[in-house]
Coordinates of N, CA and C in Angstrom, one line a residue:
X1297 N -6.5 -9.4 -14.0 CA -6.5 -9.2 -12.6 C -7.8 -8.8 -12.1
X1298 N -8.0 -9.1 -10.8 CA -9.7 -8.9 -10.2 C -9.2 -8.2 -8.8
X1299 N -9.8 -7.2 -8.8 CA -9.9 -6.4 -7.6 C -11.1 -6.5 -6.7
X1300 N -11.3 -7.1 -5.6 CA -12.7 -7.0 -5.0 C -12.6 -6.0 -3.6
X1301 N -13.6 -5.3 -3.8 CA -13.7 -4.2 -2.6 C -14.1 -4.8 -1.1
X1302 N -13.4 -5.1 -0.2 CA -13.6 -5.9 0.8 C -14.0 -4.5 1.9
X1303 N -13.6 -3.4 1.8 CA -14.3 -2.2 2.6 C -13.7 -1.0 1.9
X1304 N -14.7 0.0 1.8 CA -14.3 1.3 1.2 C -14.8 2.4 1.7
X1305 N -15.5 2.4 3.3 CA -15.7 3.4 3.8 C -14.9 4.1 4.6
X1306 N -15.1 5.3 5.2 CA -14.3 6.2 6.1 C -14.6 5.8 7.5
X1307 N -15.4 5.0 7.8 CA -15.7 4.7 9.2 C -16.4 3.5 9.3
X1308 N -16.9 2.9 10.4 CA -17.7 1.7 10.6 C -19.4 1.8 10.8
X1309 N -19.8 0.9 11.0 CA -21.4 0.7 11.6 C -22.2 0.2 10.6
X1310 N -23.0 -0.7 11.0 CA -23.6 -1.8 10.2 C -23.0 -2.7 9.2
X1311 N -23.0 -2.2 7.9 CA -22.2 -3.0 6.9 C -21.0 -2.4 6.3
X1312 N -20.9 -1.4 7.0 CA -19.7 -0.4 6.6 C -18.4 -0.8 6.9
X1313 N -17.4 -1.2 6.0 CA -16.0 -1.5 6.5 C -14.9 -0.8 5.8
X1314 N -13.9 -0.2 6.7 CA -12.8 0.5 6.2 C -12.0 -0.1 5.0
X1315 N -11.0 0.9 4.5 CA -10.2 0.4 3.2 C -9.6 -0.9 3.2
X1316 N -10.2 -1.8 2.1 CA -9.2 -3.2 2.1 C -9.9 -3.7 0.7
X1317 N -8.9 -3.8 -0.1 CA -9.2 -4.7 -1.3 C -8.4 -5.9 -1.5
X1318 N -9.1 -6.7 -2.0 CA -8.3 -8.2 -2.7 C -8.2 -8.3 -4.0
X1319 N -6.8 -8.2 -4.0 CA -6.4 -8.5 -5.7 C -5.9 -9.9 -5.9
X1320 N -6.7 -10.4 -6.9 CA -6.7 -12.0 -7.1 C -7.2 -12.5 -5.9
X1321 N -6.5 -13.6 -5.6 CA -7.0 -14.3 -4.1 C -5.5 -14.1 -3.1
X1322 N -4.4 -13.5 -3.4 CA -3.1 -13.5 -2.8 C -2.7 -12.3 -2.1
X1323 N -3.4 -11.1 -2.8 CA -2.5 -9.7 -2.3 C -3.8 -8.8 -1.8
X1324 N -3.3 -8.2 -0.6 CA -4.1 -7.2 -0.3 C -3.6 -5.7 -0.5
X1325 N -4.5 -4.8 -0.9 CA -4.4 -3.5 -0.8 C -5.1 -2.8 0.0
X1326 N -4.1 -2.4 1.2 CA -4.6 -2.1 2.4 C -5.4 -3.3 3.2
X1327 N -5.9 -2.7 4.5 CA -6.0 -4.1 5.5 C -6.5 -3.3 6.4
X1328 N -7.8 -2.6 5.7 CA -8.7 -2.0 6.9 C -9.8 -3.3 7.5
X1329 N -11.1 -2.7 8.0 CA -12.0 -3.8 9.0 C -12.3 -4.7 7.9
X1330 N -12.4 -4.5 6.3 CA -13.2 -5.4 5.5 C -12.4 -6.5 5.3
X1331 N -11.4 -6.7 5.7 CA -10.4 -7.9 5.4 C -11.1 -9.1 6.6
X1332 N -11.5 -8.6 7.8 CA -12.1 -9.5 8.7 C -13.4 -10.5 8.2
X1333 N -13.9 -9.7 7.3 CA -15.0 -10.7 6.8 C -14.8 -11.8 5.6
X1334 N -13.5 -12.0 5.4 CA -12.7 -13.3 4.8 C -12.8 -14.4 5.6
X1335 N -12.8 -15.6 5.0 CA -12.8 -16.9 5.9 C -11.4 -17.0 6.1
X1336 N -11.2 -17.8 7.1 CA -9.7 -18.5 7.7 C -9.1 -19.1 6.2
X1337 N -9.7 -19.8 5.5 CA -9.4 -20.5 4.4 C -8.8 -19.1 3.2
X1338 N -9.5 -18.3 2.9 CA -9.1 -17.3 2.3 C -8.2 -16.4 2.9
X1339 N -8.0 -16.2 4.0 CA -7.0 -15.6 4.6 C -5.6 -16.1 4.5
X1340 N -5.5 -17.5 4.5 CA -4.3 -18.7 4.7 C -3.8 -18.2 3.0
X1341 N -4.5 -17.5 2.3 CA -3.9 -17.6 0.6 C -3.4 -16.3 0.4
X1342 N -3.4 -15.3 1.6 CA -2.8 -13.9 1.5 C -1.1 -14.0 1.6
X1343 N -0.6 -13.6 0.5 CA 0.8 -14.0 0.4 C 1.4 -12.4 0.9
X1344 N 1.0 -11.3 0.4 CA 1.5 -9.8 0.4 C 0.4 -8.8 0.6
X1345 N 0.6 -7.8 1.5 CA -0.2 -6.7 1.7 C 0.6 -5.6 1.6
X1346 N -0.1 -4.7 0.4 CA 0.6 -3.4 0.1 C -0.1 -2.3 1.0
X1347 N 0.5 -1.4 1.5 CA 0.0 -0.7 2.5 C 0.3 0.8 2.0
X1348 N -0.7 1.8 2.0 CA -0.7 3.3 1.5 C -0.4 3.9 2.4
X1349 N -0.4 3.9 3.9 CA 0.1 4.5 5.1 C -0.5 3.9 6.2
X1350 N 0.0 4.5 7.3 CA -0.1 3.9 8.6 C -1.5 4.1 9.5
X1351 N -2.5 4.7 9.0 CA -3.5 5.0 9.7 C -4.7 3.9 10.1
X1352 N -5.0 4.1 11.0 CA -5.8 2.6 11.8 C -6.6 2.1 10.7
X1353 N -7.5 2.9 10.0 CA -8.5 2.4 9.2 C -8.1 1.8 7.9
X1354 N -6.6 1.8 7.9 CA -6.0 1.0 6.8 C -5.3 0.1 7.0
X1355 N -5.0 -0.3 8.3 CA -4.2 -1.4 8.6 C -4.9 -2.2 9.8
X1356 N -6.0 -2.0 10.0 CA -6.7 -2.7 11.6 C -6.3 -4.3 11.6
X1357 N -6.6 -5.0 10.1 CA -6.6 -6.3 10.1 C -5.5 -6.9 10.2
X1358 N -4.3 -6.0 9.7 CA -3.0 -6.8 9.9 C -2.8 -7.7 10.9
X1359 N -2.8 -7.1 12.2 CA -2.2 -8.0 13.3 C -3.2 -9.1 13.5
X1360 N -4.4 -9.1 13.2 CA -5.4 -10.1 13.5 C -5.0 -11.3 12.2
X1361 N -4.9 -10.8 11.2 CA -4.8 -11.7 10.1 C -3.2 -12.5 10.4
X1362 N -2.1 -11.8 10.8 CA -1.1 -12.5 10.7 C -1.2 -13.5 12.0
X1363 N -1.8 -13.2 13.0 CA -1.9 -13.7 14.2 C -2.8 -15.3 14.1
X1364 N -3.9 -14.8 13.2 CA -4.7 -15.9 12.8 C -4.3 -17.2 11.8
X1365 N -3.3 -16.6 10.8 CA -3.0 -17.7 9.7 C -1.6 -18.0 9.8
X1366 N -0.8 -17.1 10.6 CA 0.6 -17.1 10.4 C 1.4 -18.5 10.7
X1367 N 0.8 -19.3 11.6 CA 1.4 -20.7 12.0 C 0.9 -21.5 11.0
X1368 N -0.2 -21.1 10.1 CA -1.0 -22.2 9.1 C -0.2 -22.4 7.7
X1369 N 0.9 -21.4 7.6 CA 1.3 -21.1 6.3 C 3.1 -21.4 6.4
X1370 N 3.4 -21.9 5.0 CA 4.7 -22.4 5.1 C 5.8 -21.2 4.7
X1371 N 5.2 -20.2 4.4 CA 6.2 -19.0 4.5 C 5.6 -17.8 4.8
X1372 N 6.3 -16.6 5.2 CA 5.8 -15.4 5.7 C 4.9 -14.7 4.9
X1373 N 3.9 -13.9 5.4 CA 3.5 -12.7 4.7 C 4.5 -11.8 4.5
X1374 N 4.4 -11.0 3.5 CA 5.1 -9.8 3.1 C 4.3 -8.7 3.2
X1375 N 4.8 -7.8 3.8 CA 4.2 -6.6 4.2 C 5.1 -5.2 3.4
X1376 N 4.4 -5.0 2.4 CA 5.0 -3.8 1.5 C 4.5 -2.5 2.0
X1377 N 5.4 -1.5 2.1 CA 5.2 -0.2 2.3 C 6.6 0.6 2.4
X1378 N 6.5 1.9 2.5 CA 7.6 2.8 2.7 C 8.1 2.5 3.6
X1379 N 9.4 2.9 3.7 CA 10.5 2.7 4.8 C 9.8 3.7 6.0
X1380 N 9.1 4.9 5.7 CA 8.6 5.4 6.9 C 7.2 4.8 7.3
X1381 N 6.5 4.2 6.4 CA 5.2 3.7 7.3 C 5.4 2.5 8.3
X1382 N 6.6 1.5 7.2 CA 7.2 0.3 8.2 C 7.7 0.5 9.4
X1383 N 8.2 1.9 9.7 CA 8.9 2.3 10.9 C 8.0 2.6 11.8
X1384 N 6.9 3.1 11.5 CA 5.6 3.6 12.3 C 4.9 2.3 12.8
X1385 N 4.9 1.4 11.9 CA 4.5 -0.1 12.2 C 5.0 -0.8 13.3
X1386 N 6.3 -0.7 13.2 CA 7.2 -1.4 13.9 C 7.3 -0.7 15.4
X1387 N 7.5 0.5 15.5 CA 7.3 1.3 16.8 C 6.1 1.2 17.5
X1388 N 5.0 1.3 16.5 CA 3.7 1.6 17.4 C 2.7 0.4 17.2
X1389 N 3.0 -0.6 16.5 CA 2.0 -2.1 16.6 C 2.8 -2.9 16.9
X1390 N 3.6 -3.4 16.2 CA 4.3 -4.7 16.3 C 5.4 -4.8 17.4
X1391 N 5.3 -4.2 18.7 CA 6.1 -3.5 19.6 C 6.4 -4.4 20.9
X1392 N 5.4 -5.5 20.9 CA 5.2 -6.3 22.1 C 4.2 -5.6 23.0
X1393 N 4.1 -4.4 23.0 CA 3.1 -3.5 23.8 C 1.6 -3.7 23.3
X1394 N 1.7 -3.1 22.2 CA 0.2 -3.2 21.4 C 0.0 -4.7 20.8
X1395 N 0.9 -5.2 20.1 CA 1.1 -6.6 19.6 C 2.0 -7.1 19.2
X1396 N 2.2 -8.4 19.4 CA 3.7 -9.2 19.4 C 4.2 -8.7 17.9
X1397 N 5.7 -8.8 17.7 CA 6.5 -8.6 17.0 C 6.5 -10.0 16.0
X1398 N 5.9 -10.2 15.1 CA 5.8 -11.3 14.0 C 6.8 -11.2 13.3
X1399 N 7.7 -10.2 13.4 CA 8.9 -10.4 12.5 C 9.7 -11.5 13.0
X1400 N 9.8 -11.9 14.3 CA 10.6 -12.4 15.3 C 9.7 -13.8 15.6
X1401 N 8.5 -13.9 15.5 CA 7.6 -15.1 15.8 C 7.7 -15.8 14.6
X1402 N 7.7 -17.2 14.7 CA 8.4 -18.1 16.2 C 9.7 -17.9 16.3
X1403 N 10.5 -17.5 15.0 CA 11.9 -17.1 15.2 C 12.2 -16.1 14.1
X1404 N 13.2 -15.4 14.2 CA 13.8 -14.6 13.5 C 14.0 -15.0 12.2
X1405 N 14.6 -16.2 12.0 CA 14.9 -17.0 11.0 C 13.6 -17.4 10.0
X1406 N 12.4 -18.1 10.8 CA 11.2 -18.3 10.1 C 10.2 -17.5 10.7
X1407 N 10.1 -16.2 10.3 CA 9.0 -15.4 11.0 C 7.6 -15.8 10.3
X1408 N 6.5 -15.2 11.0 CA 5.2 -15.1 10.1 C 5.1 -14.1 9.5
X1409 N 5.6 -12.9 9.6 CA 5.8 -11.7 8.6 C 7.3 -11.3 8.5
X1410 N 7.2 -10.8 7.1 CA 8.5 -9.9 6.9 C 8.0 -8.5 6.2
X1411 N 8.9 -7.7 6.5 CA 8.8 -6.3 5.8 C 9.8 -6.0 4.5
X1412 N 9.3 -5.5 3.6 CA 9.6 -5.1 2.3 C 9.5 -3.6 1.9
X1413 N 10.6 -2.8 2.3 CA 10.1 -1.4 2.1 C 10.3 -1.0 0.5
X1414 N 9.7 -0.1 0.2 CA 10.0 0.4 -1.4 C 9.8 1.8 -1.4
X1415 N 10.2 2.4 -2.3 CA 10.4 3.9 -2.8 C 9.2 4.4 -3.5
X1416 N 8.6 5.5 -3.3 CA 7.7 5.9 -4.4 C 8.0 6.0 -5.7
X1417 N 7.4 5.4 -6.3 CA 7.7 5.2 -7.8 C 8.4 4.0 -8.3
X1418 N 8.7 3.1 -7.3 CA 9.0 1.6 -7.6 C 8.0 0.7 -7.9
X1419 N 8.3 0.1 -8.7 CA 7.5 -1.3 -9.3 C 7.7 -2.7 -8.6
X1420 N 6.9 -3.2 -8.3 CA 6.8 -4.6 -7.9 C 6.3 -5.6 -8.8
X1421 N 6.8 -6.6 -9.2 CA 6.2 -7.5 -10.3 C 6.0 -9.1 -9.3
X1422 N 4.6 -9.3 -9.4 CA 4.3 -10.4 -9.0 C 3.5 -11.5 -10.0
X1423 N 4.2 -12.1 -10.5 CA 3.5 -13.2 -11.3 C 2.8 -12.4 -12.5
X1424 N 3.5 -11.7 -13.1 CA 2.8 -11.1 -14.3 C 2.0 -9.8 -14.1
X1425 N 1.9 -9.5 -12.7 CA 1.2 -8.3 -12.0 C 2.0 -7.3 -12.1
X1426 N 2.3 -6.2 -12.1 CA 2.8 -4.9 -11.8 C 2.1 -4.1 -10.8
X1427 N 2.9 -3.7 -9.6 CA 2.2 -2.7 -8.9 C 3.3 -1.7 -8.5
X1428 N 2.8 -0.5 -8.7 CA 3.7 0.8 -8.4 C 3.0 1.8 -7.5
X1429 N 4.1 2.2 -6.7 CA 3.6 3.0 -5.7 C 3.5 4.6 -6.4
X1430 N 2.6 5.3 -5.9 CA 2.3 6.7 -6.7 C 2.5 7.6 -5.6
X1431 N 2.5 9.0 -5.9 CA 2.9 10.0 -4.7 C 1.5 10.6 -4.1
X1432 N 1.3 10.6 -2.9 CA -0.2 10.8 -2.3 C 0.3 12.1 -1.6
X1433 N -0.9 12.8 -0.9 CA -0.4 14.1 0.0 C -1.3 13.8 1.0
X1434 N -0.8 13.3 2.2 CA -1.6 13.1 3.5 C -0.8 13.7 4.4
X1435 N -1.7 13.7 5.6 CA -1.0 14.1 7.1 C 0.1 13.1 7.8
X1436 N 0.3 12.0 7.0 CA 1.5 11.1 7.3 C 2.2 10.6 6.0
X1437 N 3.2 9.9 6.1 CA 3.7 9.4 5.0 C 2.9 8.8 4.1
X1438 N 2.4 8.9 2.7 CA 1.5 8.0 2.2 C 1.8 8.0 0.7
X1439 N 1.2 7.0 0.1 CA 1.2 6.6 -1.3 C -0.1 6.2 -1.9
X1440 N -0.2 6.0 -2.9 CA -1.3 5.5 -4.0 C -0.7 4.1 -4.6
X1441 N -1.5 3.8 -5.2 CA -0.9 2.3 -6.3 C -1.6 2.5 -7.6
X1442 N -0.8 2.1 -8.6 CA -1.1 1.7 -9.9 C -1.3 0.1 -10.2
X1443 N -2.0 -0.6 -10.2 CA -2.1 -1.9 -10.3 C -2.6 -2.2 -11.9
X1444 N -1.2 -3.1 -12.6 CA -1.1 -3.1 -13.8 C -1.3 -4.2 -14.4
X1445 N -2.2 -4.9 -15.2 CA -2.4 -6.1 -15.4 C -1.5 -6.5 -16.9
X1446 N -1.0 -5.5 -17.6 CA -0.4 -5.4 -18.5 C -1.7 -5.1 -19.6
X1447 N -2.7 -5.3 -19.5 CA -3.9 -4.8 -20.6 C -4.6 -3.9 -20.2
X1448 N -4.7 -3.7 -19.0 CA -5.4 -2.4 -18.4 C -4.6 -2.0 -17.1
X1449 N -4.6 -0.8 -16.6 CA -4.4 -0.4 -15.2 C -5.2 0.5 -14.3
X1450 N -5.1 0.1 -13.1 CA -6.3 0.5 -12.0 C -5.6 1.4 -11.2
X1451 N -5.9 2.7 -11.0 CA -5.1 3.7 -10.0 C -6.1 3.8 -8.7
X1452 N -5.3 3.7 -7.6 CA -5.8 3.9 -6.4 C -5.2 5.0 -5.9
X1453 N -6.0 6.4 -5.1 CA -5.3 7.2 -4.8 C -4.8 7.4 -3.6
X1454 N -5.2 6.3 -2.6 CA -4.9 6.1 -1.3 C -5.7 7.3 -0.8
X1455 N -5.3 7.8 0.6 CA -5.9 9.1 1.3 C -4.8 10.0 0.9
X1456 N -5.7 11.2 0.3 CA -4.8 12.3 -0.1 C -5.8 13.6 -0.3
X1457 N -5.2 14.7 -0.6 CA -5.7 15.9 -0.9 C -5.1 16.5 -2.2
X1458 N -4.9 17.7 -2.4 CA -4.6 17.9 -3.8 C -3.2 17.8 -3.9
X1459 N -3.0 17.1 -5.1 CA -1.7 16.4 -5.3 C -1.5 16.4 -6.8
X1460 N -0.8 17.6 -7.1 CA -0.4 17.6 -8.9 C 0.6 16.5 -8.9
X1461 N 1.4 15.9 -8.1 CA 2.4 15.0 -8.5 C 1.8 13.8 -8.9
X1462 N 0.5 13.3 -8.3 CA -0.2 12.2 -8.8 C -0.6 12.0 -10.1
X1463 N -1.1 13.5 -10.8 CA -1.8 13.5 -12.1 C -0.5 13.5 -13.0
X1464 N 0.5 14.0 -12.6 CA 1.9 13.7 -13.8 C 2.0 12.8 -14.2
X1465 N 2.0 11.6 -13.0 CA 2.1 10.1 -13.5 C 1.1 9.3 -14.0
X1466 N -0.3 9.6 -13.5 CA -1.3 9.1 -13.9 C -1.5 9.3 -15.3
X1467 N -1.4 10.8 -15.8 CA -1.4 11.1 -17.2 C -0.4 10.4 -17.9
X1468 N 0.4 9.8 -17.7 CA 1.4 9.0 -18.7 C 0.9 7.4 -18.5
X1469 N 0.1 7.0 -18.0 CA -0.6 5.7 -18.1 C -1.1 5.8 -19.2
X1470 N -0.6 4.6 -20.2 CA -1.4 4.5 -21.6 C -2.6 3.9 -21.4
X1471 N -2.5 2.5 -20.7 CA -3.5 1.7 -20.5 C -4.5 1.8 -19.3
X1472 N -4.5 3.0 -18.7 CA -5.4 3.5 -17.7 C -6.9 3.4 -17.9
X1473 N -7.8 2.5 -17.2 CA -9.0 2.2 -17.4 C -9.9 2.7 -16.1
X1474 N -9.3 2.4 -14.9 CA -10.0 2.6 -13.8 C -9.3 3.9 -12.8
X1475 N -10.1 4.6 -12.1 CA -9.4 5.5 -11.1 C -10.4 5.4 -9.6
X1476 N -9.6 4.9 -8.6 CA -10.6 5.2 -7.4 C -9.6 6.2 -6.5
X1477 N -10.7 7.0 -6.3 CA -10.1 8.2 -5.6 C -11.2 8.7 -4.6
X1478 N -10.4 9.3 -3.3 CA -10.9 9.4 -2.3 C -11.7 10.6 -2.2
X1479 N -13.0 10.9 -1.7 CA -13.6 12.1 -1.1 C -14.1 11.8 0.1
X1480 N -13.5 12.3 1.4 CA -13.9 11.8 2.8 C -15.0 12.7 3.3
X1481 N -15.2 14.0 2.8 CA -16.2 14.9 3.6 C -17.0 15.4 2.5
X1482 N -17.9 16.2 3.0 CA -18.9 17.0 2.4 C -18.2 18.5 2.4
X1483 N -18.6 19.4 1.3 CA -18.3 20.6 1.2 C -18.4 21.5 2.6
X1484 N -19.4 21.6 3.1 CA -19.5 21.9 4.6 C -18.2 21.7 5.4
X1485 N -17.5 20.6 5.2 CA -16.5 20.4 6.1 C -14.9 20.7 5.4
X1486 N -15.0 21.9 4.5 CA -13.6 22.3 3.9 C -12.6 22.2 4.6
X1487 N -12.6 23.0 5.6 CA -11.8 23.5 6.9 C -11.1 22.1 7.4
X1488 N -12.0 21.3 7.8 CA -11.6 19.9 8.4 C -10.7 19.1 7.2
X1489 N -11.4 19.1 6.0 CA -10.6 18.5 5.2 C -9.4 18.6 4.7
X1490 N -9.1 20.3 4.9 CA -7.9 20.7 4.5 C -6.9 20.5 5.4
X1491 N -7.2 20.5 6.8 CA -6.3 20.3 8.1 C -5.9 18.6 8.0
X1492 N -7.1 17.7 7.7 CA -6.5 16.2 7.7 C -6.2 15.7 6.2
X1493 N -6.0 16.7 5.2 CA -5.6 16.4 3.9 C -6.4 15.3 3.3
X1494 N -7.6 15.6 3.1 CA -8.6 14.6 2.4 C -9.2 15.5 1.4
X1495 N -10.2 15.0 0.7 CA -10.9 15.8 -0.4 C -12.3 15.8 0.0
X1496 N -12.8 17.0 -0.6 CA -14.3 17.2 -0.3 C -14.9 17.4 -2.0
X1497 N -16.0 17.3 -2.2 CA -16.5 17.4 -3.7 C -15.9 18.3 -4.4
X1498 N -15.8 19.7 -3.8 CA -15.3 20.7 -4.5 C -14.0 20.7 -4.9
X1499 N -13.0 20.0 -4.0 CA -11.6 19.8 -4.3 C -11.4 18.7 -5.3
X1500 N -12.5 17.7 -5.2 CA -12.5 16.4 -6.1 C -12.5 16.7 -7.6
X1501 N -13.7 18.2 -7.8 CA -13.7 18.3 -9.0 C -12.4 18.9 -9.8
X1502 N -11.6 20.0 -9.0 CA -10.6 20.5 -9.5 C -9.7 19.5 -9.5
X1503 N -9.4 18.6 -8.7 CA -8.5 17.3 -8.9 C -8.6 16.7 -10.3
X1504 N -10.1 16.2 -10.6 CA -10.4 15.8 -11.7 C -10.0 16.3 -13.2
X1505 N -10.2 17.5 -13.1 CA -10.0 18.4 -14.2 C -8.5 18.0 -14.6
X1506 N -7.7 17.6 -13.7 CA -6.3 17.7 -13.9 C -5.9 16.5 -14.8
X1507 N -7.2 15.4 -14.9 CA -6.8 14.0 -15.6 C -7.1 14.0 -17.0
X1508 N -6.2 13.8 -17.8 CA -6.1 13.7 -19.3 C -6.4 12.6 -19.7
X1509 N -6.8 11.5 -19.1 CA -6.8 10.0 -19.8 C -8.6 10.0 -19.6
X1510 N -8.9 9.1 -20.3 CA -10.1 8.1 -20.1 C -10.4 7.3 -19.2
X1511 N -11.2 7.5 -18.2 CA -11.2 6.2 -17.2 C -12.6 6.0 -16.2
X1512 N -13.0 5.1 -15.8 CA -13.9 5.0 -15.1 C -13.4 5.4 -13.6
X1513 N -14.1 6.5 -13.2 CA -14.1 6.8 -11.8 C -15.2 6.5 -10.8
X1514 N -14.3 6.1 -9.5 CA -15.1 5.4 -8.5 C -14.6 6.3 -7.4
X1515 N -15.5 6.6 -6.4 CA -15.5 7.4 -5.4 C -15.3 6.5 -4.3
X1516 N -14.6 6.8 -3.0 CA -13.9 5.7 -2.1 C -13.7 6.8 -0.6
X1517 N -14.0 6.1 0.4 CA -13.6 6.5 1.9 C -14.7 7.6 2.3
X1518 N -15.7 7.5 1.7 CA -16.8 8.5 2.3 C -17.1 8.3 3.8
X1519 N -17.4 9.3 4.7 CA -17.5 9.3 5.9 C -19.0 8.9 6.3
X1520 N -19.3 8.2 7.2 CA -20.7 7.5 7.7 C -21.6 8.7 8.2
X1521 N -22.7 8.8 7.7 CA -23.6 9.8 7.8 C -23.4 11.0 7.0
X1522 N -22.5 10.9 6.1 CA -22.6 11.9 5.1 C -22.7 11.5 3.6
X1523 N -22.7 10.2 3.5 CA -22.7 9.4 2.3 C -23.2 10.2 1.4
X1524 N -25.0 10.0 1.6 CA -25.9 10.6 0.5 C -25.7 12.0 0.2
X1525 N -25.1 12.9 1.0 CA -24.9 14.4 0.8 C -23.6 14.4 0.0
X1526 N -22.7 13.7 0.4 CA -21.3 13.7 -0.4 C -21.9 13.3 -1.8
X1527 N -22.3 12.4 -2.0 CA -22.6 11.9 -3.3 C -23.4 12.8 -4.1
X1528 N -24.2 13.4 -3.4 CA -25.2 14.5 -3.9 C -24.4 15.5 -4.7
X1529 N -23.4 16.0 -3.8 CA -22.7 17.0 -4.2 C -21.7 16.6 -5.2
X1530 N -21.2 15.4 -5.2 CA -20.3 15.1 -6.5 C -21.1 15.0 -7.7
X1531 N -22.2 14.4 -7.6 CA -23.3 14.0 -8.8 C -23.5 15.5 -9.5
X1532 N -23.8 16.4 -8.5 CA -24.0 17.9 -9.0 C -22.7 18.3 -9.4
X1533 N -21.6 18.6 -9.1 CA -20.6 19.2 -9.4 C -19.5 18.9 -10.1
X1534 N -19.6 17.3 -10.2 CA -18.5 16.5 -11.0 C -19.1 15.3 -12.1
X1535 N -20.5 16.0 -12.5 CA -21.3 15.0 -13.5 C -20.3 14.8 -14.5
X1536 N -19.8 15.7 -15.0 CA -19.0 15.7 -16.5 C -18.1 14.5 -16.6
X1537 N -17.5 13.7 -15.2 CA -16.7 13.1 -15.0 C -17.2 11.6 -14.8
X1538 N -18.8 11.5 -14.7 CA -19.4 10.6 -14.4 C -18.8 9.6 -13.3
X1539 N -18.5 10.1 -12.1 CA -18.1 9.2 -11.2 C -19.0 8.4 -10.5
X1540 N -19.0 7.2 -10.0 CA -19.6 6.3 -9.3 C -19.1 6.0 -7.9
X1541 N -19.9 6.0 -6.9 CA -19.5 5.4 -5.5 C -19.2 4.0 -5.5
X1542 N -17.9 3.9 -5.1 CA -17.6 2.4 -4.8 C -18.4 1.7 -3.6
X1543 N -18.5 0.5 -4.0 CA -19.3 -0.2 -3.1 C -18.7 -1.5 -2.6
X1544 N -18.9 -2.1 -1.3 CA -18.6 -3.2 -0.7 C -18.8 -4.1 -1.6
X1545 N -18.0 -5.3 -1.5 CA -18.3 -6.5 -2.5 C -18.0 -6.4 -3.7
X1546 N -17.9 -5.0 -4.4 CA -17.8 -4.9 -5.7 C -16.6 -5.5 -6.5
X1547 N -16.6 -6.0 -7.4 CA -15.7 -6.4 -8.0 C -15.2 -5.9 -9.5
X1548 N -13.9 -5.5 -9.7 CA -13.5 -4.8 -11.1 C -12.4 -5.6 -11.5
X1549 N -12.7 -6.0 -12.7 CA -11.7 -6.8 -13.5 C -11.0 -5.9 -14.5
X1550 N -9.9 -6.0 -14.6 CA -9.3 -5.1 -15.6 C -7.7 -6.0 -16.4

């Protein structure tokens, strides 16, 4: 499996793009603003979108993607998320007020997009690849994902704060090789992070202490304007875990 980082920032500006990953050529893991850098030919190949949660920085490109290539395809794009997240999208995005309901366009029998709800812990197999939803702890219903090639597994925490349930599952993954985990704010914004259910470097360290498996750790979702400060704090406090900052256009093979 090959995961390309289309966006990994907690905001926009310049070359910053919000959370989105391209798995191989046909699956998106979240669909933030980074998806908008793909060509039309690349967009046409996307068959599945897996969503961690409903916040705009993780779903912003979905309406434009379906609108752009839906009519070019011979099958609908499948939107995978928890029932709670899908209901939020149906009510607040694909409602004919903010954006058309592509679940009934051009007809309900042959729509451009279909919904596929999953439960936390459920595994979906796509051509030998396994995608399992993992527990997250955020201000809206949210999940992370385990991407399992059979040879190795990559875990993406999604947006989350302190989350013992995640580590219970992750520590049972025998072939874990990579962990992508968020750290949105610097330590000085601990109160904001707690309220918004994100991590800061001091909380990240405590979370990584719960990890019992060896893995390459990448940090994502850093807020613009604080990137250098956040990474300095992480490199100081979490040096033993050797975390790296995730970068746009980075490719991880596993």
